[in-house]
Amino acid sequence: MQEEQEQSRPLSLLDDIDALYCEEEDACNNGGNPFFPLDQDLFWDDEELLSMFSKETTQHKVVPAPDTINGADEFLAMPRCVAVEWVLKVNARYGFTTLTAVLAINYLDRFLTSFRFQSDNKPWMIHLAAVTCLSLAAKIEETQVPLLLDLQDEDTKYVFEAKTIQRMEILILTTLKWKMHPITPLSFIDHIIRRIGLKTHLHWEFLKGCEHLLLCVISDSSSMHYLPSVLATATMMHVIDQVEPFTPIDYQNQLLDVLKIKKERVSECYNFVVDVSDKQSQKRKISRAPSLNRVFQNVVVASSHS
């Protein structure tokens, strides 16, 4: 009777840990490849991949050249940077998904590069476009969307009435021809994530790293020069460098094979992504470093007590 009770008792925490350890051990022993599964498992959905390649090529033909924002038109470059920074800030504040931010920035860039939006427009109009693009992206992707007035930051320079944003929504939807589900770099990252599965902590670290780096990359208007597939591949390659420092080249080559992209196509974009990543790392170091005044104050206080 005692043996039956022992057999029927629920698994303890130790049992759970043992089970997880066994699964992890099996994963590591399965071909010695903890990051990507076996090659043949990765080639299960080439049709979807080919469809995305076709759609992004069509998008690239439709969207005007990015030089209208980057370099050729300095008027739009800075307001665009400020607008994107605002989108990311509000996106984080409300806990929206990465896809919501990516879509909002995609809408904004497509609208700014349209023939309807000329360089003689005022900065407040670009901010209005940013608010509207985030509102549209949130309505598409989020289950709970704040009111239009609540969506706007209290500290922002411009605050718009709901009816003004609603009118702008119609203008943007018309300008974008109601194409609100474009192929983005996140489309390709999501494709790879679904292929490898989120089976280990390393995979989750890879996903979060890709999402974070991608938001930093698309904040730079130079990112508009690259196809979504190229931008996504370069981003994933750099994240692989971070999470798998021992054999990154093997995994990067495997990624290129899966996505059917030649390394030469990605090399320029990869250098751009690395540059953006390095700048972000430098900013974090500066923001975390104590000021000289604080250091000197600490030294003075310590000396006075000694």
Coordinates of C-alpha atoms in Angstrom, one line a residue:
M1 CA 0.0 0.0 0.0
Q2 CA 2.9 2.4 0.9
E3 CA 4.6 1.6 -2.4
E4 CA 1.3 2.5 -4.3
Q5 CA 1.1 5.8 -2.5
E6 CA 4.7 6.6 -3.3
Q7 CA 4.1 5.8 -7.0
S8 CA 0.9 8.0 -7.2
R9 CA 2.4 11.0 -5.4
P10 CA 2.9 14.1 -7.6
L11 CA 6.4 14.9 -8.9
S12 CA 8.5 16.9 -6.5
L13 CA 10.6 19.9 -7.5
L14 CA 13.6 17.6 -7.5
D15 CA 11.9 15.2 -9.9
D16 CA 11.1 18.2 -12.2
I17 CA 14.7 19.4 -12.1
D18 CA 15.9 15.9 -12.9
A19 CA 13.5 15.6 -15.8
L20 CA 14.6 19.0 -17.2
Y21 CA 18.3 18.0 -16.8
C22 CA 17.7 14.8 -18.7
E23 CA 16.0 16.7 -21.5
E24 CA 18.9 19.2 -21.7
E25 CA 21.4 16.4 -21.6
D26 CA 19.6 14.6 -24.5
A27 CA 19.5 17.8 -26.5
C28 CA 23.2 18.4 -26.0
N29 CA 24.1 14.8 -26.9
N30 CA 21.9 14.9 -30.0
G31 CA 24.5 15.5 -32.6
G32 CA 26.4 17.9 -30.3
N33 CA 24.6 20.9 -31.7
P34 CA 22.8 22.8 -28.9
F35 CA 21.9 25.8 -31.0
F36 CA 20.4 24.6 -34.3
P37 CA 18.8 21.2 -34.8
L38 CA 20.0 18.9 -37.6
D39 CA 20.1 20.4 -41.1
Q40 CA 17.4 18.2 -42.5
D41 CA 15.0 19.5 -39.9
L42 CA 15.6 23.1 -40.9
F43 CA 14.5 22.7 -44.5
W44 CA 10.9 21.9 -43.8
D45 CA 9.1 25.0 -45.1
D46 CA 11.0 26.5 -48.1
E47 CA 7.7 27.5 -49.7
E48 CA 7.0 30.0 -47.0
L49 CA 10.5 31.4 -47.3
L50 CA 10.3 31.7 -51.1
S51 CA 6.9 33.5 -50.7
M52 CA 8.5 36.0 -48.3
F53 CA 11.4 36.7 -50.7
S54 CA 8.9 37.3 -53.5
K55 CA 6.8 39.7 -51.4
E56 CA 9.8 41.7 -50.1
T57 CA 11.1 42.2 -53.7
T58 CA 7.7 43.6 -54.7
Q59 CA 7.7 45.9 -51.6
H60 CA 11.2 47.1 -52.4
K61 CA 10.1 48.1 -56.0
V62 CA 7.1 50.0 -54.6
V63 CA 8.9 51.9 -51.8
P64 CA 10.8 55.0 -53.0
A65 CA 14.6 55.2 -52.6
P66 CA 15.6 55.7 -48.9
D67 CA 17.9 58.6 -49.9
T68 CA 14.8 60.8 -49.5
I69 CA 15.5 60.4 -45.7
N70 CA 19.1 59.4 -45.4
G71 CA 21.6 62.0 -46.5
A72 CA 19.8 63.7 -49.4
D73 CA 17.2 65.3 -47.2
E74 CA 18.7 66.4 -43.9
F75 CA 15.4 68.0 -42.9
L76 CA 13.7 64.6 -42.5
A77 CA 16.6 62.7 -41.0
M78 CA 16.6 64.3 -37.5
P79 CA 12.8 64.5 -37.1
R80 CA 12.6 60.9 -38.2
C81 CA 15.2 59.9 -35.5
V82 CA 13.2 61.8 -32.9
A83 CA 9.9 60.2 -34.0
V84 CA 11.3 56.7 -34.0
E85 CA 12.8 57.2 -30.5
W86 CA 9.3 58.3 -29.3
V87 CA 7.7 55.2 -30.9
L88 CA 10.1 52.9 -29.1
K89 CA 9.7 54.8 -25.8
V90 CA 5.9 54.5 -25.8
N91 CA 6.0 51.0 -27.2
A92 CA 8.1 49.9 -24.1
R93 CA 5.9 51.9 -21.7
Y94 CA 2.8 50.1 -22.7
G95 CA 4.5 46.7 -23.0
F96 CA 3.6 46.4 -26.7
T97 CA 5.3 43.6 -28.7
T98 CA 8.4 44.1 -30.8
L99 CA 6.3 43.5 -33.9
T100 CA 4.1 46.5 -33.0
A101 CA 7.2 48.8 -32.9
V102 CA 8.6 47.3 -36.1
L103 CA 5.3 47.8 -37.9
A104 CA 4.9 51.3 -36.7
I105 CA 8.4 52.3 -37.9
N106 CA 7.7 50.5 -41.2
Y107 CA 4.5 52.5 -41.7
L108 CA 6.3 55.7 -40.7
D109 CA 9.1 55.2 -43.2
R110 CA 6.8 54.3 -46.0
F111 CA 4.7 57.3 -45.4
L112 CA 7.7 59.7 -45.1
T113 CA 9.1 58.5 -48.4
S114 CA 5.8 58.8 -50.2
F115 CA 5.1 61.5 -52.7
R116 CA 2.5 62.9 -50.4
F117 CA 5.0 63.9 -47.7
Q118 CA 7.4 66.6 -48.9
S119 CA 10.3 68.2 -47.2
D120 CA 8.5 71.5 -46.6
N121 CA 6.3 69.8 -44.0
K122 CA 6.7 70.8 -40.3
P123 CA 8.3 68.7 -37.6
W124 CA 5.0 68.5 -35.8
M125 CA 3.5 66.7 -38.8
I126 CA 6.2 64.0 -38.6
H127 CA 5.4 63.5 -34.9
L128 CA 1.7 63.3 -35.7
A129 CA 2.6 60.7 -38.3
A130 CA 4.6 58.8 -35.7
V131 CA 1.7 58.8 -33.2
T132 CA -0.7 57.7 -35.9
C133 CA 1.5 54.9 -37.1
L134 CA 1.9 53.5 -33.6
S135 CA -1.8 53.7 -33.1
L136 CA -2.4 51.8 -36.3
A137 CA 0.2 49.1 -35.5
A138 CA -1.2 48.7 -31.9
K139 CA -4.7 48.3 -33.3
I140 CA -3.5 45.5 -35.6
E141 CA -1.2 43.6 -33.2
E142 CA -2.3 44.4 -29.6
T143 CA -5.3 43.0 -27.7
Q144 CA -5.6 46.1 -25.5
V145 CA -4.9 49.6 -27.0
P146 CA -5.0 52.8 -24.9
L147 CA -7.1 55.8 -25.9
L148 CA -5.5 58.1 -28.4
L149 CA -4.9 60.8 -25.9
D150 CA -3.4 58.3 -23.4
L151 CA -1.1 57.0 -26.0
Q152 CA 0.7 60.3 -26.2
D153 CA 3.5 61.0 -23.7
E154 CA 2.8 63.9 -21.3
D155 CA 6.4 65.2 -21.8
T156 CA 6.2 65.4 -25.6
K157 CA 6.3 68.7 -27.3
Y158 CA 3.1 68.1 -29.3
V159 CA -0.2 66.6 -28.1
F160 CA -3.0 66.0 -30.7
E161 CA -6.7 65.6 -30.4
A162 CA -8.2 62.2 -31.1
K163 CA -10.1 63.5 -34.2
T164 CA -6.8 64.9 -35.6
I165 CA -5.1 61.5 -35.2
Q166 CA -8.2 59.7 -36.7
R167 CA -8.0 62.0 -39.8
M168 CA -4.3 61.2 -40.1
E169 CA -5.1 57.5 -39.9
I170 CA -7.2 57.7 -43.0
L171 CA -4.4 59.7 -44.8
I172 CA -1.8 57.1 -43.9
L173 CA -4.0 54.1 -44.7
T174 CA -4.7 55.6 -48.1
T175 CA -1.1 56.5 -48.8
L176 CA 0.0 53.0 -47.9
K177 CA -2.8 51.5 -50.0
W178 CA -4.1 49.7 -46.9
K179 CA -1.1 47.3 -47.0
M180 CA -0.6 47.0 -43.3
H181 CA 1.0 43.5 -43.1
P182 CA 4.3 44.0 -44.9
I183 CA 7.3 41.7 -44.8
T184 CA 9.7 43.0 -42.2
P185 CA 13.0 41.7 -40.8
L186 CA 11.0 40.2 -38.0
S187 CA 9.2 38.0 -40.5
F188 CA 12.5 36.2 -41.2
I189 CA 13.6 36.1 -37.6
D190 CA 10.2 34.6 -36.7
H191 CA 10.6 32.1 -39.5
I192 CA 14.0 30.9 -38.1
I193 CA 12.7 30.8 -34.5
R194 CA 9.8 28.6 -35.5
R195 CA 12.2 26.2 -37.3
I196 CA 14.6 25.8 -34.4
G197 CA 11.9 26.1 -31.7
L198 CA 12.4 27.8 -28.3
K199 CA 13.7 24.6 -26.6
T200 CA 16.5 25.9 -24.4
H201 CA 17.5 29.1 -22.6
L202 CA 20.0 29.7 -25.4
H203 CA 17.2 29.9 -27.9
W204 CA 15.2 32.4 -25.8
E205 CA 18.4 34.4 -25.4
F206 CA 18.8 34.4 -29.2
L207 CA 15.3 35.6 -29.8
K208 CA 15.5 38.4 -27.2
G209 CA 18.9 39.4 -28.5
C210 CA 17.5 39.6 -32.1
E211 CA 14.5 41.6 -31.1
H212 CA 16.5 44.1 -29.1
L213 CA 19.2 44.5 -31.7
L214 CA 16.7 44.9 -34.5
L215 CA 15.0 47.8 -32.8
C216 CA 18.3 49.5 -32.5
V217 CA 19.2 48.9 -36.1
I218 CA 15.9 50.1 -37.6
S219 CA 16.2 53.3 -35.5
D220 CA 19.0 54.2 -37.9
S221 CA 17.6 55.5 -41.2
S222 CA 20.5 53.7 -43.1
S223 CA 18.6 50.5 -42.4
M224 CA 16.2 51.5 -45.1
H225 CA 18.9 50.7 -47.7
Y226 CA 18.6 46.9 -47.1
L227 CA 16.0 44.3 -47.8
P228 CA 14.2 42.8 -44.8
S229 CA 15.8 39.4 -45.4
V230 CA 19.3 40.9 -45.5
L231 CA 18.7 43.0 -42.4
A232 CA 17.3 40.1 -40.5
T233 CA 20.2 37.8 -41.5
A234 CA 22.8 40.3 -40.5
T235 CA 21.1 40.9 -37.2
M236 CA 20.9 37.1 -36.5
M237 CA 24.5 36.6 -37.5
H238 CA 25.7 39.2 -35.0
V239 CA 23.5 37.8 -32.2
I240 CA 24.9 34.4 -32.9
D241 CA 28.3 36.0 -32.3
Q242 CA 27.1 37.1 -28.8
V243 CA 25.3 34.0 -27.6
E244 CA 27.6 31.3 -29.2
P245 CA 31.1 32.7 -29.0
F246 CA 33.0 29.4 -29.5
T247 CA 31.7 28.3 -32.9
P248 CA 29.8 31.2 -34.4
I249 CA 31.0 30.8 -38.0
D250 CA 29.5 27.2 -38.2
Y251 CA 26.1 28.5 -37.1
Q252 CA 26.3 31.6 -39.2
N253 CA 27.0 29.5 -42.3
Q254 CA 24.2 27.2 -41.5
L255 CA 21.9 30.1 -41.1
L256 CA 22.9 31.5 -44.5
D257 CA 22.3 28.0 -46.0
V258 CA 18.8 27.8 -44.5
L259 CA 17.8 31.3 -45.7
K260 CA 19.5 30.7 -49.1
I261 CA 21.4 33.9 -48.9
K262 CA 25.0 34.3 -50.0
K263 CA 27.4 35.8 -47.5
E264 CA 28.5 38.5 -50.0
R265 CA 24.9 39.9 -50.0
V266 CA 25.0 40.3 -46.2
S267 CA 28.6 41.5 -45.5
E268 CA 27.9 45.2 -46.0
C269 CA 24.7 45.1 -43.9
Y270 CA 26.5 42.9 -41.3
N271 CA 29.2 45.6 -40.9
F272 CA 26.4 48.2 -40.5
V273 CA 24.7 46.1 -37.8
V274 CA 27.9 45.6 -35.9
D275 CA 28.6 49.4 -36.0
V276 CA 25.1 50.1 -34.6
S277 CA 25.6 47.5 -31.9
D278 CA 29.0 48.9 -30.9
K279 CA 27.5 52.4 -30.7
Q280 CA 24.7 51.1 -28.4
S281 CA 27.2 49.3 -26.2
Q282 CA 29.2 52.5 -25.9
K283 CA 26.1 54.5 -25.0
R284 CA 25.2 52.0 -22.3
K285 CA 28.8 52.1 -20.8
I286 CA 28.6 55.9 -20.7
S287 CA 25.2 56.0 -19.1
R288 CA 26.2 53.4 -16.5
A289 CA 29.6 55.1 -15.7
P290 CA 29.5 57.3 -12.6
S291 CA 30.2 61.0 -13.2
L292 CA 33.5 62.5 -12.3
N293 CA 31.8 64.8 -9.8
R294 CA 30.3 61.8 -8.0
V295 CA 33.6 60.0 -8.0
F296 CA 35.4 63.0 -6.5
Q297 CA 32.6 63.5 -3.9
N298 CA 33.0 59.9 -2.8
V299 CA 36.8 60.3 -2.6
V300 CA 36.4 63.5 -0.5
V301 CA 33.8 61.9 1.8
A302 CA 36.0 58.8 2.3
S303 CA 39.1 60.9 3.1
S304 CA 37.2 63.0 5.6
H305 CA 36.1 59.9 7.5
S306 CA 39.5 58.4 7.5

